[in-house]
Structure formats: structure tokens, C-alpha cells
Amino acid sequence: MRPVEVDVPAILRDGIGRSAGGAAWIDQLPELVDRAVERWGLELGEPFRTGYASWCAPSTALGGRDAVLKIVFPHDEARHEAHALRAWDGRGAVRLLDDAPEDWALLLERVRPGTPMTAWDATAAERLAAGADVHRDLCGPQADRRSFAPDDLQAALPSVLEVCRGWADLLADRASRAAVEGDLDLDPGLLALAVTSLRDLPTSAERDVVLHGDFNPGNLLSATDGRWVVIDPKPMHGDPTYDLWPLLSQVDDPFRRAGSADVLRPRLALLADRTGLDAQRIAAWSVARACEQALWTWAELGDLALANRELRGAAVWASLVG
């Protein structure tokens, strides 16, 4: 039987669909979706129009259960998504109902209403508090990686230590090249602090937990019972404070006005209080990750204005360390 036609959202065709690998994957989607429908007895709705690296559609599974079918474009960051969701088992994260690793297919619970935190009409402090509570569910004392069942550990999640060691070397190399080219507003002391932090923070962590890896407000959805849950993990394991910079920097734009340090200082305190983590480590990770992001923007996007804005933000974070 010929596979049914699959509606492919523009965000996929115009994104990964422009690469050879992405175009080939899109060509395979009808077969992948057909297999998932047959495997789980699904009735599918129209696909969601968001998501640049996966095809997702609401569905009804056997027994009438509300679900979402997610077919992921194969890439390393998403390789262990199912393992992380299985380890969390609905605690702070969308629940995994089943998966088919050979097809990069996941059957997930449907989160309703599913409003992303970015669309929530709330203050930055309210968003931070809600996000902090989810982070505590994911990474609190009960979430030590060693407490998970052996099957979960066999995912062999990448470690923050290994990832950041590579980032530190790359950041140092990019900073050297940028200094020669002279088109960035570089502060050598700031970049040295970032490189040192990327190397030292992972080794000084007191705990080792399964991390989301992309803990930003767009990946936090509202659930019917008043909870918030995360979706789309890019999991690693390591220091729980690593994950908090995207939340802090994206609940709104803290750098859009003068006095950014005065805006961020109470937010750091709130986040530290709600998560039980150290405010200084959160700030130090923010310096490191903001600098890494800025030099990536310069090297990969060639966007000098944005890279310089990101470096100015990193300098504000640095003023909150120590």
C-alpha cells in the first residue's frame, strides 16, 4: 500500500528541508508516519506548525487516549530524548507513552492547554518562579542520575564536562581569531573568565543529574492541572545549575533597559531560593554560556551587532559574579 500524503509544515521545508539530509528525511516522512499509525493504532490530526527539527501531530491512540506523535529528524542532540523522558516519568516533563528508536518516533502525552510560557500573560518573576519549580522537579535532590534505573543509564548521555571542555577550546580559538579580525568589542578578561568557567564549573559540581539541555520558556507548556512541563529535551548529565541561563535570559529581555544588573540580581536570588541552587554558580554559568553564544553568533551567523549585544549581556552577568 502506498503511504498517505503527509502535510509538511513550512518551518520544516524551509529549514532542515534545504539540506540534503533533511530533504531525504522529509521524503521518508509518509512511510515513517504510516508505520507509527499502524504500530500504535493512531488517528492523526493536522500537524503542529511549530518545531524546526521534528514533525508533530495530535493523535488519538488505541483506547481513546489523547497523545502526540513526534517524528524527529535524526540528530545527535535529540538522540537521548526518549531516555530522559522515561527517566523523568512525567515529573516536570511531558510523559513518554512509547517510542520506536529505529524510526526516531515518540508517542507522547498530549499537554493541554499546552500554552508555551512565552505566551503566558505574567510577570518575569512569575515566569521564573514557575520555571524554577519545574527545574526543581527535574533536577532536585530526588533526581540524582545515580538514582535512575540501569536501563536509563544505558542511554550514555553526553556529559556537561565533555561538552563544555570542547566549548572552552572553541571559544578560546574563536576569541583569538576575532581579536585578529578586530570587528568585535572584545574584553579579554571577560572571555578568559568564560573559558575558565567552562572548564572549571563542571568539575566542581556537587551533584550529577539528568539535564534538559534547552531549558528555555518556549519549551515550557501549561498543563490542565496548573502544572508546567518541559518538552523537547536535548539531554545531558551534570551540574544542575547549567540549565538555568536560557530561562533567566528569555523570560523577557533583561538587557533592554539601563540598570540590567539591578534587574537580574533579584531574579538570581529568586531562582536560587526556589531551586536551592547557588546564585553565584548560576551567574557564572550565565557568563560562560552567554560568551559561548556570542562567539558562535559571530563565527556561524556573521551577525556582528547581535554578537556585540550578547557580549554586553555577558559583561552584565560577570558583574554579578563574586
PDB file of C-alpha atoms in Angstrom:
ATOM      1  CA  MET A   1       0.000   0.000   0.000  1.00  0.00           C
ATOM      2  CA  ARG A   2       1.289   3.448  -0.904  1.00  0.00           C
ATOM      3  CA  PRO A   3       1.909   5.694   2.140  1.00  0.00           C
ATOM      4  CA  VAL A   4      -0.580   8.502   2.657  1.00  0.00           C
ATOM      5  CA  GLU A   5       0.448  12.055   1.883  1.00  0.00           C
ATOM      6  CA  VAL A   6       1.846  13.928   4.855  1.00  0.00           C
ATOM      7  CA  ASP A   7       1.368  17.646   5.353  1.00  0.00           C
ATOM      8  CA  VAL A   8       4.851  19.064   5.991  1.00  0.00           C
ATOM      9  CA  PRO A   9       4.850  22.468   7.737  1.00  0.00           C
ATOM     10  CA  ALA A  10       6.782  25.285   6.077  1.00  0.00           C
ATOM     11  CA  ILE A  11       9.117  25.577   9.070  1.00  0.00           C
ATOM     12  CA  LEU A  12      10.451  22.113   8.203  1.00  0.00           C
ATOM     13  CA  ARG A  13      10.625  22.556   4.431  1.00  0.00           C
ATOM     14  CA  ASP A  14      12.298  25.959   4.745  1.00  0.00           C
ATOM     15  CA  GLY A  15      14.658  24.796   7.484  1.00  0.00           C
ATOM     16  CA  ILE A  16      16.174  21.337   7.530  1.00  0.00           C
ATOM     17  CA  GLY A  17      14.411  20.604   4.234  1.00  0.00           C
ATOM     18  CA  ARG A  18      17.021  22.751   2.493  1.00  0.00           C
ATOM     19  CA  SER A  19      19.788  20.325   3.401  1.00  0.00           C
ATOM     20  CA  ALA A  20      20.312  17.058   1.548  1.00  0.00           C
ATOM     21  CA  GLY A  21      19.785  15.014   4.696  1.00  0.00           C
ATOM     22  CA  GLY A  22      16.705  16.981   5.683  1.00  0.00           C
ATOM     23  CA  ALA A  23      15.127  16.695   2.248  1.00  0.00           C
ATOM     24  CA  ALA A  24      15.701  12.927   2.245  1.00  0.00           C
ATOM     25  CA  TRP A  25      14.118  12.655   5.706  1.00  0.00           C
ATOM     26  CA  ILE A  26      11.072  14.655   4.588  1.00  0.00           C
ATOM     27  CA  ASP A  27      10.702  12.272   1.648  1.00  0.00           C
ATOM     28  CA  GLN A  28      10.621   9.391   4.165  1.00  0.00           C
ATOM     29  CA  LEU A  29       8.025  11.017   6.433  1.00  0.00           C
ATOM     30  CA  PRO A  30       4.955   9.370   4.834  1.00  0.00           C
ATOM     31  CA  GLU A  31       6.425   5.918   5.455  1.00  0.00           C
ATOM     32  CA  LEU A  32       7.541   6.825   8.996  1.00  0.00           C
ATOM     33  CA  VAL A  33       4.119   8.239   9.844  1.00  0.00           C
ATOM     34  CA  ASP A  34       2.361   5.218   8.336  1.00  0.00           C
ATOM     35  CA  ARG A  35       4.427   2.856  10.461  1.00  0.00           C
ATOM     36  CA  ALA A  36       3.649   4.851  13.600  1.00  0.00           C
ATOM     37  CA  VAL A  37      -0.077   4.873  12.834  1.00  0.00           C
ATOM     38  CA  GLU A  38      -0.014   1.111  12.333  1.00  0.00           C
ATOM     39  CA  ARG A  39       2.211   0.470  15.357  1.00  0.00           C
ATOM     40  CA  TRP A  40       0.122   2.437  17.846  1.00  0.00           C
ATOM     41  CA  GLY A  41      -3.312   2.414  16.206  1.00  0.00           C
ATOM     42  CA  LEU A  42      -3.424   6.184  15.830  1.00  0.00           C
ATOM     43  CA  GLU A  43      -5.921   8.603  14.376  1.00  0.00           C
ATOM     44  CA  LEU A  44      -3.997  11.748  13.456  1.00  0.00           C
ATOM     45  CA  GLY A  45      -4.994  15.392  13.373  1.00  0.00           C
ATOM     46  CA  GLU A  46      -3.358  18.200  11.436  1.00  0.00           C
ATOM     47  CA  PRO A  47       0.339  18.590  12.293  1.00  0.00           C
ATOM     48  CA  PHE A  48       1.511  21.389  14.540  1.00  0.00           C
ATOM     49  CA  ARG A  49       3.125  24.298  12.691  1.00  0.00           C
ATOM     50  CA  THR A  50       5.992  24.741  15.131  1.00  0.00           C
ATOM     51  CA  GLY A  51       9.185  22.772  15.589  1.00  0.00           C
ATOM     52  CA  TYR A  52      12.152  23.073  13.266  1.00  0.00           C
ATOM     53  CA  ALA A  53      13.555  19.551  13.723  1.00  0.00           C
ATOM     54  CA  SER A  54      10.540  17.267  14.130  1.00  0.00           C
ATOM     55  CA  TRP A  55       7.125  16.527  12.665  1.00  0.00           C
ATOM     56  CA  CYS A  56       4.438  16.505  15.368  1.00  0.00           C
ATOM     57  CA  ALA A  57       0.700  15.914  15.205  1.00  0.00           C
ATOM     58  CA  PRO A  58      -2.078  15.448  17.764  1.00  0.00           C
ATOM     59  CA  SER A  59      -3.494  11.966  17.775  1.00  0.00           C
ATOM     60  CA  THR A  60      -5.872   9.574  19.441  1.00  0.00           C
ATOM     61  CA  ALA A  61      -4.306   6.258  20.394  1.00  0.00           C
ATOM     62  CA  LEU A  62      -5.974   2.909  20.970  1.00  0.00           C
ATOM     63  CA  GLY A  63      -8.371   3.186  23.885  1.00  0.00           C
ATOM     64  CA  GLY A  64      -9.078   6.833  23.093  1.00  0.00           C
ATOM     65  CA  ARG A  65      -6.017   8.240  24.822  1.00  0.00           C
ATOM     66  CA  ASP A  66      -5.028  11.780  23.846  1.00  0.00           C
ATOM     67  CA  ALA A  67      -1.482  11.762  22.504  1.00  0.00           C
ATOM     68  CA  VAL A  68       1.023  13.475  20.238  1.00  0.00           C
ATOM     69  CA  LEU A  69       3.047  11.668  17.598  1.00  0.00           C
ATOM     70  CA  LYS A  70       6.542  13.092  17.187  1.00  0.00           C
ATOM     71  CA  ILE A  71       8.861  12.016  14.379  1.00  0.00           C
ATOM     72  CA  VAL A  72      12.313  13.509  14.944  1.00  0.00           C
ATOM     73  CA  PHE A  73      14.842  14.435  12.282  1.00  0.00           C
ATOM     74  CA  PRO A  74      17.832  12.290  13.312  1.00  0.00           C
ATOM     75  CA  HIS A  75      20.478  14.441  15.007  1.00  0.00           C
ATOM     76  CA  ASP A  76      22.784  13.983  17.972  1.00  0.00           C
ATOM     77  CA  GLU A  77      21.135  16.484  20.335  1.00  0.00           C
ATOM     78  CA  ALA A  78      17.847  14.561  20.204  1.00  0.00           C
ATOM     79  CA  ARG A  79      19.356  11.083  20.319  1.00  0.00           C
ATOM     80  CA  HIS A  80      18.556  10.534  24.002  1.00  0.00           C
ATOM     81  CA  GLU A  81      15.232  12.373  24.269  1.00  0.00           C
ATOM     82  CA  ALA A  82      13.255   9.207  24.996  1.00  0.00           C
ATOM     83  CA  HIS A  83      15.727   8.079  27.661  1.00  0.00           C
ATOM     84  CA  ALA A  84      15.427  11.387  29.523  1.00  0.00           C
ATOM     85  CA  LEU A  85      11.634  11.449  29.322  1.00  0.00           C
ATOM     86  CA  ARG A  86      11.475   7.867  30.536  1.00  0.00           C
ATOM     87  CA  ALA A  87      13.772   8.708  33.442  1.00  0.00           C
ATOM     88  CA  TRP A  88      11.663  11.705  34.484  1.00  0.00           C
ATOM     89  CA  ASP A  89       8.450   9.654  34.114  1.00  0.00           C
ATOM     90  CA  GLY A  90       6.167  12.694  33.933  1.00  0.00           C
ATOM     91  CA  ARG A  91       7.861  14.510  36.814  1.00  0.00           C
ATOM     92  CA  GLY A  92       8.216  18.029  35.415  1.00  0.00           C
ATOM     93  CA  ALA A  93       8.243  16.792  31.818  1.00  0.00           C
ATOM     94  CA  VAL A  94       5.811  15.567  29.201  1.00  0.00           C
ATOM     95  CA  ARG A  95       5.198  11.855  29.692  1.00  0.00           C
ATOM     96  CA  LEU A  96       6.584   9.375  27.181  1.00  0.00           C
ATOM     97  CA  LEU A  97       3.971   6.755  26.308  1.00  0.00           C
ATOM     98  CA  ASP A  98       6.115   4.715  23.919  1.00  0.00           C
ATOM     99  CA  ASP A  99       8.883   5.097  21.373  1.00  0.00           C
ATOM    100  CA  ALA A 100      10.326   3.416  18.300  1.00  0.00           C
ATOM    101  CA  PRO A 101      14.036   4.282  18.257  1.00  0.00           C
ATOM    102  CA  GLU A 102      14.624   2.815  14.810  1.00  0.00           C
ATOM    103  CA  ASP A 103      12.258   5.444  13.347  1.00  0.00           C
ATOM    104  CA  TRP A 104      13.100   8.251  15.807  1.00  0.00           C
ATOM    105  CA  ALA A 105       9.393   8.172  16.681  1.00  0.00           C
ATOM    106  CA  LEU A 106       7.915   9.081  20.052  1.00  0.00           C
ATOM    107  CA  LEU A 107       4.359   8.803  21.326  1.00  0.00           C
ATOM    108  CA  LEU A 108       3.845  11.482  23.968  1.00  0.00           C
ATOM    109  CA  GLU A 109       1.034  12.506  26.242  1.00  0.00           C
ATOM    110  CA  ARG A 110      -0.945  15.492  24.928  1.00  0.00           C
ATOM    111  CA  VAL A 111      -0.381  18.526  27.130  1.00  0.00           C
ATOM    112  CA  ARG A 112      -3.456  20.738  27.406  1.00  0.00           C
ATOM    113  CA  PRO A 113      -3.900  23.619  27.015  1.00  0.00           C
ATOM    114  CA  GLY A 114      -0.228  23.458  26.035  1.00  0.00           C
ATOM    115  CA  THR A 115       0.331  27.210  26.051  1.00  0.00           C
ATOM    116  CA  PRO A 116       4.067  27.988  25.936  1.00  0.00           C
ATOM    117  CA  MET A 117       5.415  30.128  28.747  1.00  0.00           C
ATOM    118  CA  THR A 118       6.431  32.733  26.159  1.00  0.00           C
ATOM    119  CA  ALA A 119       2.700  33.374  25.553  1.00  0.00           C
ATOM    120  CA  TRP A 120       1.725  33.428  29.247  1.00  0.00           C
ATOM    121  CA  ASP A 121       0.487  36.848  30.368  1.00  0.00           C
ATOM    122  CA  ALA A 122       2.571  37.026  33.525  1.00  0.00           C
ATOM    123  CA  THR A 123       5.436  38.968  35.028  1.00  0.00           C
ATOM    124  CA  ALA A 124       9.022  37.870  34.613  1.00  0.00           C
ATOM    125  CA  ALA A 125       9.106  36.953  38.293  1.00  0.00           C
ATOM    126  CA  GLU A 126       6.024  34.738  37.921  1.00  0.00           C
ATOM    127  CA  ARG A 127       7.521  33.012  34.891  1.00  0.00           C
ATOM    128  CA  LEU A 128      10.807  32.483  36.708  1.00  0.00           C
ATOM    129  CA  ALA A 129       9.066  31.038  39.753  1.00  0.00           C
ATOM    130  CA  ALA A 130       7.070  28.594  37.622  1.00  0.00           C
ATOM    131  CA  GLY A 131      10.156  27.611  35.635  1.00  0.00           C
ATOM    132  CA  ALA A 132      12.187  27.169  38.806  1.00  0.00           C
ATOM    133  CA  ASP A 133       9.579  24.786  40.191  1.00  0.00           C
ATOM    134  CA  VAL A 134       9.788  22.657  37.038  1.00  0.00           C
ATOM    135  CA  HIS A 135      13.581  22.679  37.225  1.00  0.00           C
ATOM    136  CA  ARG A 136      13.378  21.503  40.834  1.00  0.00           C
ATOM    137  CA  ASP A 137      11.109  18.645  39.728  1.00  0.00           C
ATOM    138  CA  LEU A 138      13.618  17.641  37.051  1.00  0.00           C
ATOM    139  CA  CYS A 139      16.851  18.257  38.915  1.00  0.00           C
ATOM    140  CA  GLY A 140      16.023  18.349  42.627  1.00  0.00           C
ATOM    141  CA  PRO A 141      17.613  16.081  45.248  1.00  0.00           C
ATOM    142  CA  GLN A 142      15.483  13.136  44.107  1.00  0.00           C
ATOM    143  CA  ALA A 143      16.847  13.417  40.557  1.00  0.00           C
ATOM    144  CA  ASP A 144      20.455  12.371  41.085  1.00  0.00           C
ATOM    145  CA  ARG A 145      21.459  10.468  37.950  1.00  0.00           C
ATOM    146  CA  ARG A 146      22.670   7.550  40.026  1.00  0.00           C
ATOM    147  CA  SER A 147      19.147   7.017  41.349  1.00  0.00           C
ATOM    148  CA  PHE A 148      17.754   6.147  37.931  1.00  0.00           C
ATOM    149  CA  ALA A 149      17.302   2.565  36.862  1.00  0.00           C
ATOM    150  CA  PRO A 150      20.166   0.911  34.937  1.00  0.00           C
ATOM    151  CA  ASP A 151      18.113   0.898  31.744  1.00  0.00           C
ATOM    152  CA  ASP A 152      18.004   4.684  31.833  1.00  0.00           C
ATOM    153  CA  LEU A 153      21.723   4.992  32.409  1.00  0.00           C
ATOM    154  CA  GLN A 154      22.426   2.895  29.332  1.00  0.00           C
ATOM    155  CA  ALA A 155      21.436   5.931  27.288  1.00  0.00           C
ATOM    156  CA  ALA A 156      25.021   7.090  27.869  1.00  0.00           C
ATOM    157  CA  LEU A 157      24.004  10.732  27.947  1.00  0.00           C
ATOM    158  CA  PRO A 158      26.718  13.197  26.953  1.00  0.00           C
ATOM    159  CA  SER A 159      28.226  14.937  29.958  1.00  0.00           C
ATOM    160  CA  VAL A 160      28.341  18.670  30.555  1.00  0.00           C
ATOM    161  CA  LEU A 161      32.017  18.161  31.405  1.00  0.00           C
ATOM    162  CA  GLU A 162      32.819  16.783  27.940  1.00  0.00           C
ATOM    163  CA  VAL A 163      30.625  19.250  26.071  1.00  0.00           C
ATOM    164  CA  CYS A 164      31.987  22.291  27.895  1.00  0.00           C
ATOM    165  CA  ARG A 165      35.576  21.161  27.529  1.00  0.00           C
ATOM    166  CA  GLY A 166      35.058  21.321  23.773  1.00  0.00           C
ATOM    167  CA  TRP A 167      33.249  24.654  24.029  1.00  0.00           C
ATOM    168  CA  ALA A 168      36.106  26.134  26.069  1.00  0.00           C
ATOM    169  CA  ASP A 169      38.653  25.225  23.402  1.00  0.00           C
ATOM    170  CA  LEU A 170      36.399  26.509  20.631  1.00  0.00           C
ATOM    171  CA  LEU A 171      35.657  29.751  22.491  1.00  0.00           C
ATOM    172  CA  ALA A 172      39.369  30.395  23.038  1.00  0.00           C
ATOM    173  CA  ASP A 173      40.080  29.754  19.348  1.00  0.00           C
ATOM    174  CA  ARG A 174      37.242  31.989  18.159  1.00  0.00           C
ATOM    175  CA  ALA A 175      38.283  34.761  20.553  1.00  0.00           C
ATOM    176  CA  SER A 176      41.821  34.650  19.139  1.00  0.00           C
ATOM    177  CA  ARG A 177      40.523  34.865  15.579  1.00  0.00           C
ATOM    178  CA  ALA A 178      38.115  37.675  16.465  1.00  0.00           C
ATOM    179  CA  ALA A 179      40.931  39.630  18.106  1.00  0.00           C
ATOM    180  CA  VAL A 180      42.934  39.448  14.875  1.00  0.00           C
ATOM    181  CA  GLU A 181      39.986  40.476  12.714  1.00  0.00           C
ATOM    182  CA  GLY A 182      39.146  43.304  15.102  1.00  0.00           C
ATOM    183  CA  ASP A 183      35.422  43.530  14.361  1.00  0.00           C
ATOM    184  CA  LEU A 184      34.088  42.554  17.809  1.00  0.00           C
ATOM    185  CA  ASP A 185      34.104  44.577  21.014  1.00  0.00           C
ATOM    186  CA  LEU A 186      36.201  42.042  22.891  1.00  0.00           C
ATOM    187  CA  ASP A 187      37.022  42.182  26.584  1.00  0.00           C
ATOM    188  CA  PRO A 188      39.925  39.746  27.079  1.00  0.00           C
ATOM    189  CA  GLY A 189      39.230  39.449  30.802  1.00  0.00           C
ATOM    190  CA  LEU A 190      35.574  38.595  30.196  1.00  0.00           C
ATOM    191  CA  LEU A 191      36.444  35.917  27.650  1.00  0.00           C
ATOM    192  CA  ALA A 192      39.147  34.478  29.896  1.00  0.00           C
ATOM    193  CA  LEU A 193      36.567  34.224  32.696  1.00  0.00           C
ATOM    194  CA  ALA A 194      34.169  32.442  30.339  1.00  0.00           C
ATOM    195  CA  VAL A 195      36.790  29.945  29.170  1.00  0.00           C
ATOM    196  CA  THR A 196      37.874  29.233  32.748  1.00  0.00           C
ATOM    197  CA  SER A 197      34.257  28.826  33.855  1.00  0.00           C
ATOM    198  CA  LEU A 198      33.511  26.367  31.057  1.00  0.00           C
ATOM    199  CA  ARG A 199      36.465  24.270  32.183  1.00  0.00           C
ATOM    200  CA  ASP A 200      36.061  24.567  35.954  1.00  0.00           C
ATOM    201  CA  LEU A 201      32.335  24.690  36.696  1.00  0.00           C
ATOM    202  CA  PRO A 202      31.582  21.120  35.537  1.00  0.00           C
ATOM    203  CA  THR A 203      34.399  19.702  37.672  1.00  0.00           C
ATOM    204  CA  SER A 204      33.267  21.497  40.839  1.00  0.00           C
ATOM    205  CA  ALA A 205      29.610  20.457  40.683  1.00  0.00           C
ATOM    206  CA  GLU A 206      28.351  18.758  43.831  1.00  0.00           C
ATOM    207  CA  ARG A 207      25.655  16.783  42.017  1.00  0.00           C
ATOM    208  CA  ASP A 208      25.222  14.948  38.717  1.00  0.00           C
ATOM    209  CA  VAL A 209      21.680  14.997  37.319  1.00  0.00           C
ATOM    210  CA  VAL A 210      19.910  14.454  34.018  1.00  0.00           C
ATOM    211  CA  LEU A 211      19.599  17.897  32.417  1.00  0.00           C
ATOM    212  CA  HIS A 212      17.089  19.167  29.892  1.00  0.00           C
ATOM    213  CA  GLY A 213      19.759  20.898  27.812  1.00  0.00           C
ATOM    214  CA  ASP A 214      17.480  23.579  26.306  1.00  0.00           C
ATOM    215  CA  PHE A 215      15.529  24.872  29.296  1.00  0.00           C
ATOM    216  CA  ASN A 216      14.001  27.976  27.716  1.00  0.00           C
ATOM    217  CA  PRO A 217      10.460  29.357  28.197  1.00  0.00           C
ATOM    218  CA  GLY A 218       9.374  28.211  24.733  1.00  0.00           C
ATOM    219  CA  ASN A 219       9.877  24.610  25.850  1.00  0.00           C
ATOM    220  CA  LEU A 220       7.676  25.002  28.933  1.00  0.00           C
ATOM    221  CA  LEU A 221       3.974  24.257  28.388  1.00  0.00           C
ATOM    222  CA  SER A 222       0.975  24.783  30.663  1.00  0.00           C
ATOM    223  CA  ALA A 223      -0.987  21.706  31.726  1.00  0.00           C
ATOM    224  CA  THR A 224      -4.627  21.488  32.811  1.00  0.00           C
ATOM    225  CA  ASP A 225      -3.858  20.908  36.484  1.00  0.00           C
ATOM    226  CA  GLY A 226      -1.909  24.154  36.843  1.00  0.00           C
ATOM    227  CA  ARG A 227       1.465  22.492  36.302  1.00  0.00           C
ATOM    228  CA  TRP A 228       4.085  23.413  33.770  1.00  0.00           C
ATOM    229  CA  VAL A 229       6.006  20.707  31.952  1.00  0.00           C
ATOM    230  CA  VAL A 230       9.000  20.717  29.612  1.00  0.00           C
ATOM    231  CA  ILE A 231       9.145  19.309  26.119  1.00  0.00           C
ATOM    232  CA  ASP A 232      11.931  18.774  23.567  1.00  0.00           C
ATOM    233  CA  PRO A 233      14.875  17.893  25.814  1.00  0.00           C
ATOM    234  CA  LYS A 234      18.397  17.779  24.422  1.00  0.00           C
ATOM    235  CA  PRO A 235      19.601  15.817  27.419  1.00  0.00           C
ATOM    236  CA  MET A 236      22.984  15.739  29.059  1.00  0.00           C
ATOM    237  CA  HIS A 237      24.080  14.983  32.588  1.00  0.00           C
ATOM    238  CA  GLY A 238      25.991  17.140  35.025  1.00  0.00           C
ATOM    239  CA  ASP A 239      25.700  20.286  37.140  1.00  0.00           C
ATOM    240  CA  PRO A 240      22.023  21.271  37.667  1.00  0.00           C
ATOM    241  CA  THR A 241      22.884  24.990  37.549  1.00  0.00           C
ATOM    242  CA  TYR A 242      23.990  24.615  33.909  1.00  0.00           C
ATOM    243  CA  ASP A 243      20.397  24.582  32.664  1.00  0.00           C
ATOM    244  CA  LEU A 244      19.144  27.897  34.083  1.00  0.00           C
ATOM    245  CA  TRP A 245      20.701  30.566  31.844  1.00  0.00           C
ATOM    246  CA  PRO A 246      18.128  30.247  28.992  1.00  0.00           C
ATOM    247  CA  LEU A 247      15.250  30.637  31.438  1.00  0.00           C
ATOM    248  CA  LEU A 248      16.812  33.695  33.097  1.00  0.00           C
ATOM    249  CA  SER A 249      17.694  35.399  29.842  1.00  0.00           C
ATOM    250  CA  GLN A 250      14.459  34.659  27.953  1.00  0.00           C
ATOM    251  CA  VAL A 251      11.542  35.173  30.368  1.00  0.00           C
ATOM    252  CA  ASP A 252      11.830  38.684  28.955  1.00  0.00           C
ATOM    253  CA  ASP A 253      14.729  40.811  27.702  1.00  0.00           C
ATOM    254  CA  PRO A 254      16.552  41.937  30.856  1.00  0.00           C
ATOM    255  CA  PHE A 255      19.072  43.930  28.806  1.00  0.00           C
ATOM    256  CA  ARG A 256      16.631  46.206  27.002  1.00  0.00           C
ATOM    257  CA  ARG A 257      16.995  48.971  29.580  1.00  0.00           C
ATOM    258  CA  ALA A 258      19.725  50.580  31.660  1.00  0.00           C
ATOM    259  CA  GLY A 259      20.450  49.014  35.013  1.00  0.00           C
ATOM    260  CA  SER A 260      20.309  45.421  33.792  1.00  0.00           C
ATOM    261  CA  ALA A 261      22.357  44.214  36.756  1.00  0.00           C
ATOM    262  CA  ASP A 262      19.732  45.617  39.123  1.00  0.00           C
ATOM    263  CA  VAL A 263      17.059  43.744  37.160  1.00  0.00           C
ATOM    264  CA  LEU A 264      18.957  40.457  37.197  1.00  0.00           C
ATOM    265  CA  ARG A 265      20.159  40.491  40.809  1.00  0.00           C
ATOM    266  CA  PRO A 266      16.721  39.841  42.412  1.00  0.00           C
ATOM    267  CA  ARG A 267      15.895  37.332  39.677  1.00  0.00           C
ATOM    268  CA  LEU A 268      19.027  35.381  40.510  1.00  0.00           C
ATOM    269  CA  ALA A 269      18.047  35.430  44.170  1.00  0.00           C
ATOM    270  CA  LEU A 270      14.522  34.237  43.360  1.00  0.00           C
ATOM    271  CA  LEU A 271      15.792  31.407  41.194  1.00  0.00           C
ATOM    272  CA  ALA A 272      18.377  30.334  43.749  1.00  0.00           C
ATOM    273  CA  ASP A 273      15.767  30.335  46.502  1.00  0.00           C
ATOM    274  CA  ARG A 274      13.205  28.310  44.508  1.00  0.00           C
ATOM    275  CA  THR A 275      15.693  25.743  43.211  1.00  0.00           C
ATOM    276  CA  GLY A 276      18.006  25.517  46.222  1.00  0.00           C
ATOM    277  CA  LEU A 277      20.980  26.194  43.950  1.00  0.00           C
ATOM    278  CA  ASP A 278      23.818  28.680  44.358  1.00  0.00           C
ATOM    279  CA  ALA A 279      23.209  32.118  42.818  1.00  0.00           C
ATOM    280  CA  GLN A 280      26.908  32.632  42.129  1.00  0.00           C
ATOM    281  CA  ARG A 281      27.149  29.400  40.140  1.00  0.00           C
ATOM    282  CA  ILE A 282      24.051  30.349  38.158  1.00  0.00           C
ATOM    283  CA  ALA A 283      25.646  33.716  37.331  1.00  0.00           C
ATOM    284  CA  ALA A 284      28.990  32.118  36.442  1.00  0.00           C
ATOM    285  CA  TRP A 285      27.308  29.662  34.083  1.00  0.00           C
ATOM    286  CA  SER A 286      25.445  32.604  32.532  1.00  0.00           C
ATOM    287  CA  VAL A 287      28.742  34.386  31.798  1.00  0.00           C
ATOM    288  CA  ALA A 288      30.184  31.259  30.217  1.00  0.00           C
ATOM    289  CA  ARG A 289      27.162  30.406  28.112  1.00  0.00           C
ATOM    290  CA  ALA A 290      26.493  34.000  27.020  1.00  0.00           C
ATOM    291  CA  CYS A 291      30.087  34.366  25.777  1.00  0.00           C
ATOM    292  CA  GLU A 292      29.956  30.996  24.030  1.00  0.00           C
ATOM    293  CA  GLN A 293      26.697  32.068  22.357  1.00  0.00           C
ATOM    294  CA  ALA A 294      28.133  35.446  21.313  1.00  0.00           C
ATOM    295  CA  LEU A 295      31.214  33.965  19.653  1.00  0.00           C
ATOM    296  CA  TRP A 296      29.025  31.337  17.959  1.00  0.00           C
ATOM    297  CA  THR A 297      26.842  34.157  16.608  1.00  0.00           C
ATOM    298  CA  TRP A 298      29.950  35.893  15.274  1.00  0.00           C
ATOM    299  CA  ALA A 299      31.520  32.767  13.752  1.00  0.00           C
ATOM    300  CA  GLU A 300      28.450  30.964  12.409  1.00  0.00           C
ATOM    301  CA  LEU A 301      25.959  33.738  11.626  1.00  0.00           C
ATOM    302  CA  GLY A 302      28.305  36.633  10.946  1.00  0.00           C
ATOM    303  CA  ASP A 303      25.928  38.917  12.879  1.00  0.00           C
ATOM    304  CA  LEU A 304      28.285  41.436  14.476  1.00  0.00           C
ATOM    305  CA  ALA A 305      25.588  43.614  16.016  1.00  0.00           C
ATOM    306  CA  LEU A 306      23.918  40.674  17.747  1.00  0.00           C
ATOM    307  CA  ALA A 307      27.236  39.205  18.873  1.00  0.00           C
ATOM    308  CA  ASN A 308      28.249  42.521  20.440  1.00  0.00           C
ATOM    309  CA  ARG A 309      24.876  42.789  22.216  1.00  0.00           C
ATOM    310  CA  GLU A 310      25.384  39.288  23.580  1.00  0.00           C
ATOM    311  CA  LEU A 311      28.870  40.193  24.793  1.00  0.00           C
ATOM    312  CA  ARG A 312      27.490  43.255  26.573  1.00  0.00           C
ATOM    313  CA  GLY A 313      24.958  40.990  28.260  1.00  0.00           C
ATOM    314  CA  ALA A 314      27.739  38.624  29.300  1.00  0.00           C
ATOM    315  CA  ALA A 315      29.556  41.560  30.896  1.00  0.00           C
ATOM    316  CA  VAL A 316      26.468  42.293  32.987  1.00  0.00           C
ATOM    317  CA  TRP A 317      26.399  38.682  34.148  1.00  0.00           C
ATOM    318  CA  ALA A 318      30.083  38.944  35.037  1.00  0.00           C
ATOM    319  CA  SER A 319      29.339  41.938  37.271  1.00  0.00           C
ATOM    320  CA  LEU A 320      27.100  39.648  39.343  1.00  0.00           C
ATOM    321  CA  VAL A 321      29.822  37.058  39.947  1.00  0.00           C
ATOM    322  CA  GLY A 322      31.797  37.421  43.150  1.00  0.00           C
TER     323      GLY A 322
END
